[in-house]
């Protein structure tokens, strides 16, 4: 039996940002939770758990996997998106661990093996976060067809228009419709439009008995202007004073960040969680009657490797079953002491 998580269902579900939604995003600057809830509603997911949003952003997407968009929203804001044991989506914001209470205390009586490591893959002495400041420009020409399009008698024709810039407001779509002899037959031509933020899909319909030539197709509107920025935070911890490892750098492409102040806060948050080493644990044959989920916090104690009980956050869960031992699970986690040292 091979099983997949609920995310797999939506990897090939594509979504594009409409002009109406782009304008809404620009005007309201939604939080991470508001965007995630909208996207989960879009794919008709129910019963999800979404933490209160902290950071504002402007998500821009065109013909992209909706799962990738969801992951990018979470990543841009330092959060975590996943599905739980029941396949329900869960979003934890970037401060979820602060003030969290451990579920229970576990020791050697509840697991057979524990390993402790101090890896450097989650360390960073410098964090860089990038994004784009977004403004609305004045009305301009966004598309001007340099060619003509022909509609057969009583037929339809679909034209995909790639706009020069993403659009905040669409102002006009103009064109000429003539017969081969040059007669104006625009009264016999209509169109519908799917208005995406950076492209339009125009479907022209002709009720004329002759061929129709569409020419001088022009689109005007108010475009969105993207100006990139970068925020850099360097660790001041004495831990780094005698270490020169230049590889321990975290670069976050805040795909949907549009506010430099927000990027600065996220950079500070990420640096505070990664500038000091944290112990990682692998625990085998873990026995627990209650349910455990990713990012749950538990307390562990083993006097062979630590002198005091430690709180860890679960980062990986593997369930197994055998007739002899029943349900067993393996888990991995990271100790919390240095994650948010403030």
CSV table of C-alpha atoms in Angstrom, one decimal:
chain,number,residue,atom,x,y,z
A,1,UNK,CA,0.0,0.0,0.0
A,2,UNK,CA,1.4,3.4,-1.0
A,3,UNK,CA,-0.2,6.5,0.4
A,4,UNK,CA,0.3,10.2,-0.1
A,5,UNK,CA,-0.4,13.3,1.9
A,6,UNK,CA,-3.3,15.5,1.0
A,7,UNK,CA,-1.0,18.1,-0.6
A,8,UNK,CA,-0.3,15.7,-3.5
A,9,UNK,CA,-3.9,16.2,-4.8
A,10,UNK,CA,-3.2,19.8,-5.5
A,11,UNK,CA,0.3,19.9,-7.0
A,12,UNK,CA,-1.2,20.0,-10.5
A,13,UNK,CA,-4.0,22.4,-9.6
A,14,UNK,CA,-3.1,25.7,-11.2
A,15,UNK,CA,-4.2,29.1,-10.2
A,16,UNK,CA,-3.8,32.6,-11.6
A,17,UNK,CA,-4.3,35.9,-9.9
A,18,UNK,CA,-7.2,37.9,-11.4
A,19,UNK,CA,-7.1,41.7,-11.8
A,20,UNK,CA,-9.9,42.0,-9.3
A,21,UNK,CA,-8.0,39.9,-6.7
A,22,UNK,CA,-4.8,41.8,-7.5
A,23,UNK,CA,-6.5,45.1,-6.7
A,24,UNK,CA,-8.0,43.7,-3.6
A,25,UNK,CA,-4.6,42.4,-2.4
A,26,UNK,CA,-3.0,45.8,-3.2
A,27,UNK,CA,-5.7,47.8,-1.4
A,28,UNK,CA,-6.1,45.6,1.7
A,29,UNK,CA,-2.6,44.1,2.0
A,30,UNK,CA,-3.9,40.8,3.5
A,31,UNK,CA,-2.1,38.8,6.2
A,32,UNK,CA,-0.6,35.4,5.7
A,33,UNK,CA,-3.6,33.7,7.3
A,34,UNK,CA,-6.1,35.6,5.1
A,35,UNK,CA,-4.4,34.5,2.0
A,36,UNK,CA,-4.0,30.9,3.1
A,37,UNK,CA,-7.7,30.7,4.1
A,38,UNK,CA,-8.7,32.2,0.7
A,39,UNK,CA,-6.6,29.6,-1.2
A,40,UNK,CA,-7.8,26.7,0.9
A,41,UNK,CA,-11.4,27.8,0.3
A,42,UNK,CA,-10.6,28.1,-3.4
A,43,UNK,CA,-9.8,24.3,-3.5
A,44,UNK,CA,-12.9,23.6,-1.3
A,45,UNK,CA,-10.8,22.4,1.7
A,46,UNK,CA,-12.6,22.3,5.0
A,47,UNK,CA,-11.7,21.7,8.7
A,48,UNK,CA,-8.4,23.4,8.3
A,49,UNK,CA,-6.5,25.1,11.2
A,50,UNK,CA,-4.9,28.4,10.5
A,51,UNK,CA,-3.1,30.6,13.0
A,52,UNK,CA,-3.8,34.3,13.3
A,53,UNK,CA,-1.9,36.2,10.6
A,54,UNK,CA,1.1,38.3,11.6
A,55,UNK,CA,2.6,39.8,8.5
A,56,UNK,CA,1.1,41.5,5.5
A,57,UNK,CA,2.0,40.6,1.9
A,58,UNK,CA,1.1,40.8,-1.7
A,59,UNK,CA,0.9,37.3,-3.3
A,60,UNK,CA,1.4,37.4,-7.1
A,61,UNK,CA,0.9,34.2,-9.0
A,62,UNK,CA,0.2,33.2,-12.6
A,63,UNK,CA,-0.6,29.7,-13.8
A,64,UNK,CA,1.2,28.2,-10.8
A,65,UNK,CA,0.5,25.1,-8.6
A,66,UNK,CA,-1.7,26.2,-5.8
A,67,UNK,CA,0.3,24.1,-3.4
A,68,UNK,CA,3.4,25.9,-4.4
A,69,UNK,CA,1.6,29.2,-3.8
A,70,UNK,CA,0.5,28.1,-0.4
A,71,UNK,CA,4.0,27.0,0.6
A,72,UNK,CA,5.5,30.3,-0.7
A,73,UNK,CA,3.0,32.3,1.4
A,74,UNK,CA,4.0,30.3,4.5
A,75,UNK,CA,7.7,30.6,3.7
A,76,UNK,CA,7.6,34.3,2.9
A,77,UNK,CA,6.2,34.9,6.4
A,78,UNK,CA,8.4,32.4,8.3
A,79,UNK,CA,5.4,30.1,8.9
A,80,UNK,CA,4.7,26.4,8.4
A,81,UNK,CA,2.1,24.7,6.2
A,82,UNK,CA,1.4,21.0,6.3
A,83,UNK,CA,-1.4,18.4,6.6
A,84,UNK,CA,-2.0,16.5,9.9
A,85,UNK,CA,-2.7,12.8,10.4
A,86,UNK,CA,-6.3,13.2,9.2
A,87,UNK,CA,-5.3,15.0,6.0
A,88,UNK,CA,-6.4,18.4,7.2
A,89,UNK,CA,-4.3,21.5,6.4
A,90,UNK,CA,-2.6,23.2,9.3
A,91,UNK,CA,-0.8,26.6,9.1
A,92,UNK,CA,1.4,27.7,12.0
A,93,UNK,CA,2.6,31.3,12.0
A,94,UNK,CA,6.2,32.2,12.8
A,95,UNK,CA,5.6,32.8,16.5
A,96,UNK,CA,3.7,29.6,17.1
A,97,UNK,CA,6.4,28.1,19.4
A,98,UNK,CA,6.7,31.1,21.7
A,99,UNK,CA,4.9,30.3,25.0
A,100,UNK,CA,3.8,26.9,23.8
A,101,UNK,CA,3.2,24.3,26.5
A,102,UNK,CA,4.7,20.7,26.2
A,103,UNK,CA,2.1,17.9,25.8
A,104,UNK,CA,3.8,15.6,28.3
A,105,UNK,CA,7.1,14.3,29.7
A,106,UNK,CA,8.7,11.2,28.2
A,107,UNK,CA,11.7,9.2,29.3
A,108,UNK,CA,13.4,5.8,28.7
A,109,UNK,CA,10.2,4.0,29.7
A,110,UNK,CA,8.5,5.3,26.5
A,111,UNK,CA,11.2,4.9,23.9
A,112,UNK,CA,14.0,2.4,23.1
A,113,UNK,CA,16.6,4.6,21.5
A,114,UNK,CA,17.5,8.3,21.5
A,115,UNK,CA,20.2,10.1,19.6
A,116,UNK,CA,21.3,13.7,20.1
A,117,UNK,CA,23.1,15.7,17.4
A,118,UNK,CA,24.3,19.3,17.0
A,119,UNK,CA,23.9,19.8,13.2
A,120,UNK,CA,24.9,23.1,11.5
A,121,UNK,CA,22.4,22.9,8.6
A,122,UNK,CA,19.9,25.1,10.6
A,123,UNK,CA,22.6,27.6,11.7
A,124,UNK,CA,23.0,31.1,10.3
A,125,UNK,CA,25.2,34.0,11.2
A,126,UNK,CA,23.6,36.2,8.5
A,127,UNK,CA,20.0,36.3,7.2
A,128,UNK,CA,19.0,38.0,3.9
A,129,UNK,CA,15.4,38.6,3.1
A,130,UNK,CA,14.3,40.0,-0.3
A,131,UNK,CA,11.0,41.3,-1.6
A,132,UNK,CA,9.4,43.9,-3.9
A,133,UNK,CA,7.8,47.2,-3.1
A,134,UNK,CA,4.7,47.6,-5.2
A,135,UNK,CA,3.1,50.8,-6.5
A,136,UNK,CA,0.4,51.7,-9.0
A,137,UNK,CA,1.5,53.6,-12.1
A,138,UNK,CA,-0.6,56.0,-14.2
A,139,UNK,CA,-2.7,54.7,-17.2
A,140,UNK,CA,-0.6,53.4,-20.0
A,141,UNK,CA,-0.8,51.0,-23.0
A,142,UNK,CA,-0.3,47.5,-21.9
A,143,UNK,CA,-0.7,45.7,-25.2
A,144,UNK,CA,-0.8,46.7,-28.8
A,145,UNK,CA,-1.2,43.9,-31.3
A,146,UNK,CA,1.2,44.2,-34.3
A,147,UNK,CA,-0.8,41.7,-36.3
A,148,UNK,CA,-4.4,40.8,-37.3
A,149,UNK,CA,-6.6,37.9,-36.3
A,150,UNK,CA,-9.2,36.2,-38.5
A,151,UNK,CA,-12.5,34.8,-37.3
A,152,UNK,CA,-14.3,32.4,-39.7
A,153,UNK,CA,-18.0,32.9,-40.4
A,154,UNK,CA,-20.2,32.4,-37.4
A,155,UNK,CA,-17.2,31.0,-35.4
A,156,UNK,CA,-15.3,32.0,-32.2
A,157,UNK,CA,-11.6,32.8,-31.8
A,158,UNK,CA,-9.6,32.8,-28.6
A,159,UNK,CA,-6.7,35.2,-28.2
A,160,UNK,CA,-4.3,35.2,-25.3
A,161,UNK,CA,-2.9,38.6,-24.6
A,162,UNK,CA,0.3,38.8,-22.6
A,163,UNK,CA,0.4,42.2,-20.9
A,164,UNK,CA,3.6,44.2,-20.5
A,165,UNK,CA,3.1,44.6,-16.8
A,166,UNK,CA,0.8,43.1,-14.1
A,167,UNK,CA,-2.4,45.2,-13.9
A,168,UNK,CA,-4.1,47.0,-11.0
A,169,UNK,CA,-6.9,48.3,-13.1
A,170,UNK,CA,-8.0,47.4,-16.6
A,171,UNK,CA,-9.3,50.6,-18.4
A,172,UNK,CA,-10.1,49.6,-22.0
A,173,UNK,CA,-9.9,47.0,-24.7
A,174,UNK,CA,-10.4,48.4,-28.2
A,175,UNK,CA,-10.2,46.9,-31.6
A,176,UNK,CA,-11.4,47.2,-35.2
A,177,UNK,CA,-13.6,44.5,-36.8
A,178,UNK,CA,-13.9,44.5,-40.6
A,179,UNK,CA,-14.9,42.2,-43.4
A,180,UNK,CA,-12.3,41.3,-46.1
A,181,UNK,CA,-13.6,44.2,-48.2
A,182,UNK,CA,-13.0,46.6,-45.3
A,183,UNK,CA,-16.6,47.0,-44.2
A,184,UNK,CA,-17.1,47.7,-40.5
A,185,UNK,CA,-18.9,44.6,-39.0
A,186,UNK,CA,-18.2,45.3,-35.3
A,187,UNK,CA,-21.9,45.1,-34.6
A,188,UNK,CA,-21.7,41.4,-35.4
A,189,UNK,CA,-18.7,40.8,-33.1
A,190,UNK,CA,-18.7,40.4,-29.3
A,191,UNK,CA,-16.1,39.2,-26.9
A,192,UNK,CA,-15.7,37.9,-23.3
A,193,UNK,CA,-12.6,38.3,-21.3
A,194,UNK,CA,-10.8,36.3,-18.5
A,195,UNK,CA,-8.9,39.0,-16.8
A,196,UNK,CA,-5.8,37.8,-15.1
A,197,UNK,CA,-3.3,40.2,-13.6
A,198,UNK,CA,-0.7,39.7,-16.3
A,199,UNK,CA,-2.6,38.2,-19.2
A,200,UNK,CA,-6.1,38.3,-20.7
A,201,UNK,CA,-7.9,35.5,-22.5
A,202,UNK,CA,-10.2,37.1,-25.1
A,203,UNK,CA,-12.9,35.0,-26.8
A,204,UNK,CA,-14.3,36.7,-29.8
A,205,UNK,CA,-17.6,35.5,-31.3
A,206,UNK,CA,-18.9,36.4,-34.8
A,207,UNK,CA,-22.4,36.1,-36.0
A,208,UNK,CA,-21.5,37.4,-39.5
A,209,UNK,CA,-21.7,35.1,-42.5
A,210,UNK,CA,-18.4,36.2,-43.8
A,211,UNK,CA,-14.8,36.3,-42.5
A,212,UNK,CA,-14.0,38.9,-39.9
A,213,UNK,CA,-10.6,40.6,-39.5
A,214,UNK,CA,-9.7,41.8,-36.0
A,215,UNK,CA,-7.0,44.6,-36.0
A,216,UNK,CA,-5.6,47.4,-33.9
A,217,UNK,CA,-6.2,45.4,-30.7
A,218,UNK,CA,-5.1,47.6,-27.8
A,219,UNK,CA,-5.3,47.2,-24.1
A,220,UNK,CA,-4.8,50.1,-21.6
A,221,UNK,CA,-4.8,50.1,-17.8
A,222,UNK,CA,-2.9,51.1,-14.7
A,223,UNK,CA,0.0,48.7,-14.1
A,224,UNK,CA,1.6,47.6,-10.9
A,225,UNK,CA,5.3,48.5,-10.5
A,226,UNK,CA,7.6,46.2,-8.7
A,227,UNK,CA,10.9,47.5,-7.1
A,228,UNK,CA,13.1,44.9,-5.4
A,229,UNK,CA,14.6,45.4,-2.0
A,230,UNK,CA,16.9,43.5,0.3
A,231,UNK,CA,17.2,43.3,4.1
A,232,UNK,CA,20.4,41.9,5.7
A,233,UNK,CA,20.7,40.9,9.4
A,234,UNK,CA,24.0,39.8,10.9
A,235,UNK,CA,24.3,38.0,14.2
A,236,UNK,CA,26.0,39.8,17.1
A,237,UNK,CA,26.2,36.7,19.2
A,238,UNK,CA,29.7,36.0,20.7
A,239,UNK,CA,29.2,32.5,19.5
A,240,UNK,CA,30.4,33.7,16.1
A,241,UNK,CA,33.4,35.8,17.3
A,242,UNK,CA,35.9,33.0,16.7
A,243,UNK,CA,34.1,31.3,13.8
A,244,UNK,CA,34.6,32.4,10.2
A,245,UNK,CA,32.3,29.8,8.4
A,246,UNK,CA,30.9,31.9,5.6
A,247,UNK,CA,28.6,29.1,4.4
A,248,UNK,CA,26.2,29.4,7.3
A,249,UNK,CA,24.0,32.0,5.7
A,250,UNK,CA,20.2,31.9,5.2
A,251,UNK,CA,18.7,33.6,2.2
A,252,UNK,CA,14.9,33.9,2.1
A,253,UNK,CA,13.3,34.9,-1.1
A,254,UNK,CA,10.2,36.6,0.3
A,255,UNK,CA,8.3,35.8,-2.9
A,256,UNK,CA,5.2,37.7,-1.7
A,257,UNK,CA,6.7,40.4,0.6
A,258,UNK,CA,6.0,43.9,-0.4
A,259,UNK,CA,6.9,45.9,2.8
A,260,UNK,CA,10.5,46.4,3.8
A,261,UNK,CA,9.5,46.8,7.4
A,262,UNK,CA,7.8,43.4,7.3
A,263,UNK,CA,10.9,41.9,5.7
A,264,UNK,CA,13.1,43.4,8.4
A,265,UNK,CA,10.9,41.8,11.1
A,266,UNK,CA,11.0,38.4,9.4
A,267,UNK,CA,14.8,38.6,9.0
A,268,UNK,CA,15.1,39.4,12.7
A,269,UNK,CA,12.8,36.6,13.6
A,270,UNK,CA,14.7,34.0,11.5
A,271,UNK,CA,18.1,35.2,12.7
A,272,UNK,CA,17.0,34.9,16.3
A,273,UNK,CA,15.9,31.3,15.7
A,274,UNK,CA,19.0,30.2,13.8
A,275,UNK,CA,22.0,32.1,15.1
A,276,UNK,CA,22.7,29.7,18.0
A,277,UNK,CA,23.0,25.9,17.8
A,278,UNK,CA,20.1,23.8,18.9
A,279,UNK,CA,20.3,20.1,19.7
A,280,UNK,CA,18.4,17.8,17.4
A,281,UNK,CA,17.0,14.4,18.5
A,282,UNK,CA,16.0,11.2,16.9
A,283,UNK,CA,13.8,8.9,19.0
A,284,UNK,CA,13.0,5.3,18.0
A,285,UNK,CA,10.1,3.0,19.1
A,286,UNK,CA,8.2,5.8,20.8
A,287,UNK,CA,5.1,4.7,22.8
A,288,UNK,CA,2.3,7.1,23.4
A,289,UNK,CA,-1.4,6.6,23.5
A,290,UNK,CA,-2.4,10.1,22.5
A,291,UNK,CA,-2.2,11.7,19.1
A,292,UNK,CA,0.9,13.6,18.1
A,293,UNK,CA,1.3,16.0,15.2
A,294,UNK,CA,4.1,17.9,13.6
A,295,UNK,CA,5.2,21.0,15.5
A,296,UNK,CA,3.8,19.6,18.8
A,297,UNK,CA,6.1,20.3,21.8
A,298,UNK,CA,7.1,17.5,24.1
A,299,UNK,CA,9.5,17.2,27.1
A,300,UNK,CA,12.1,14.4,27.0
A,301,UNK,CA,14.6,13.2,29.7
A,302,UNK,CA,17.4,10.7,29.4
A,303,UNK,CA,20.1,10.9,32.0
A,304,UNK,CA,22.6,9.2,29.7
A,305,UNK,CA,22.7,12.2,27.3
A,306,UNK,CA,21.3,15.2,29.3
A,307,UNK,CA,21.3,16.3,32.9
A,308,UNK,CA,17.9,18.0,32.7
A,309,UNK,CA,14.6,17.6,30.9
A,310,UNK,CA,14.5,19.3,27.5
A,311,UNK,CA,11.5,20.7,25.5
A,312,UNK,CA,11.6,19.7,21.8
A,313,UNK,CA,9.5,20.5,18.8
A,314,UNK,CA,8.5,17.6,16.6
A,315,UNK,CA,9.7,18.0,13.1
A,316,UNK,CA,9.2,14.5,11.7
A,317,UNK,CA,6.8,11.6,12.5
A,318,UNK,CA,6.9,8.0,11.2
A,319,UNK,CA,4.2,5.6,12.3
A,320,UNK,CA,4.5,1.8,12.2
A,321,UNK,CA,2.6,-1.2,13.3
A,322,UNK,CA,3.3,-4.9,14.1
A,323,UNK,CA,1.2,-7.6,15.7
A,324,UNK,CA,3.7,-8.1,18.4
A,325,UNK,CA,4.4,-4.6,19.5
A,326,UNK,CA,1.3,-2.7,18.3
A,327,UNK,CA,1.7,0.9,17.1
A,328,UNK,CA,5.2,2.3,17.3
A,329,UNK,CA,6.5,5.6,16.0
A,330,UNK,CA,9.8,7.2,15.3
A,331,UNK,CA,10.1,10.9,15.6
A,332,UNK,CA,12.7,13.7,15.2
A,333,UNK,CA,12.7,17.1,16.9
A,334,UNK,CA,14.7,20.1,17.7
A,335,UNK,CA,15.3,21.6,21.2
A,336,UNK,CA,13.7,24.9,21.8
A,337,UNK,CA,16.1,26.8,24.1
A,338,UNK,CA,18.0,28.7,21.4
A,339,UNK,CA,15.2,29.0,18.9
A,340,UNK,CA,13.8,32.3,20.2
A,341,UNK,CA,16.4,33.7,22.7
A,342,UNK,CA,14.6,36.8,23.6
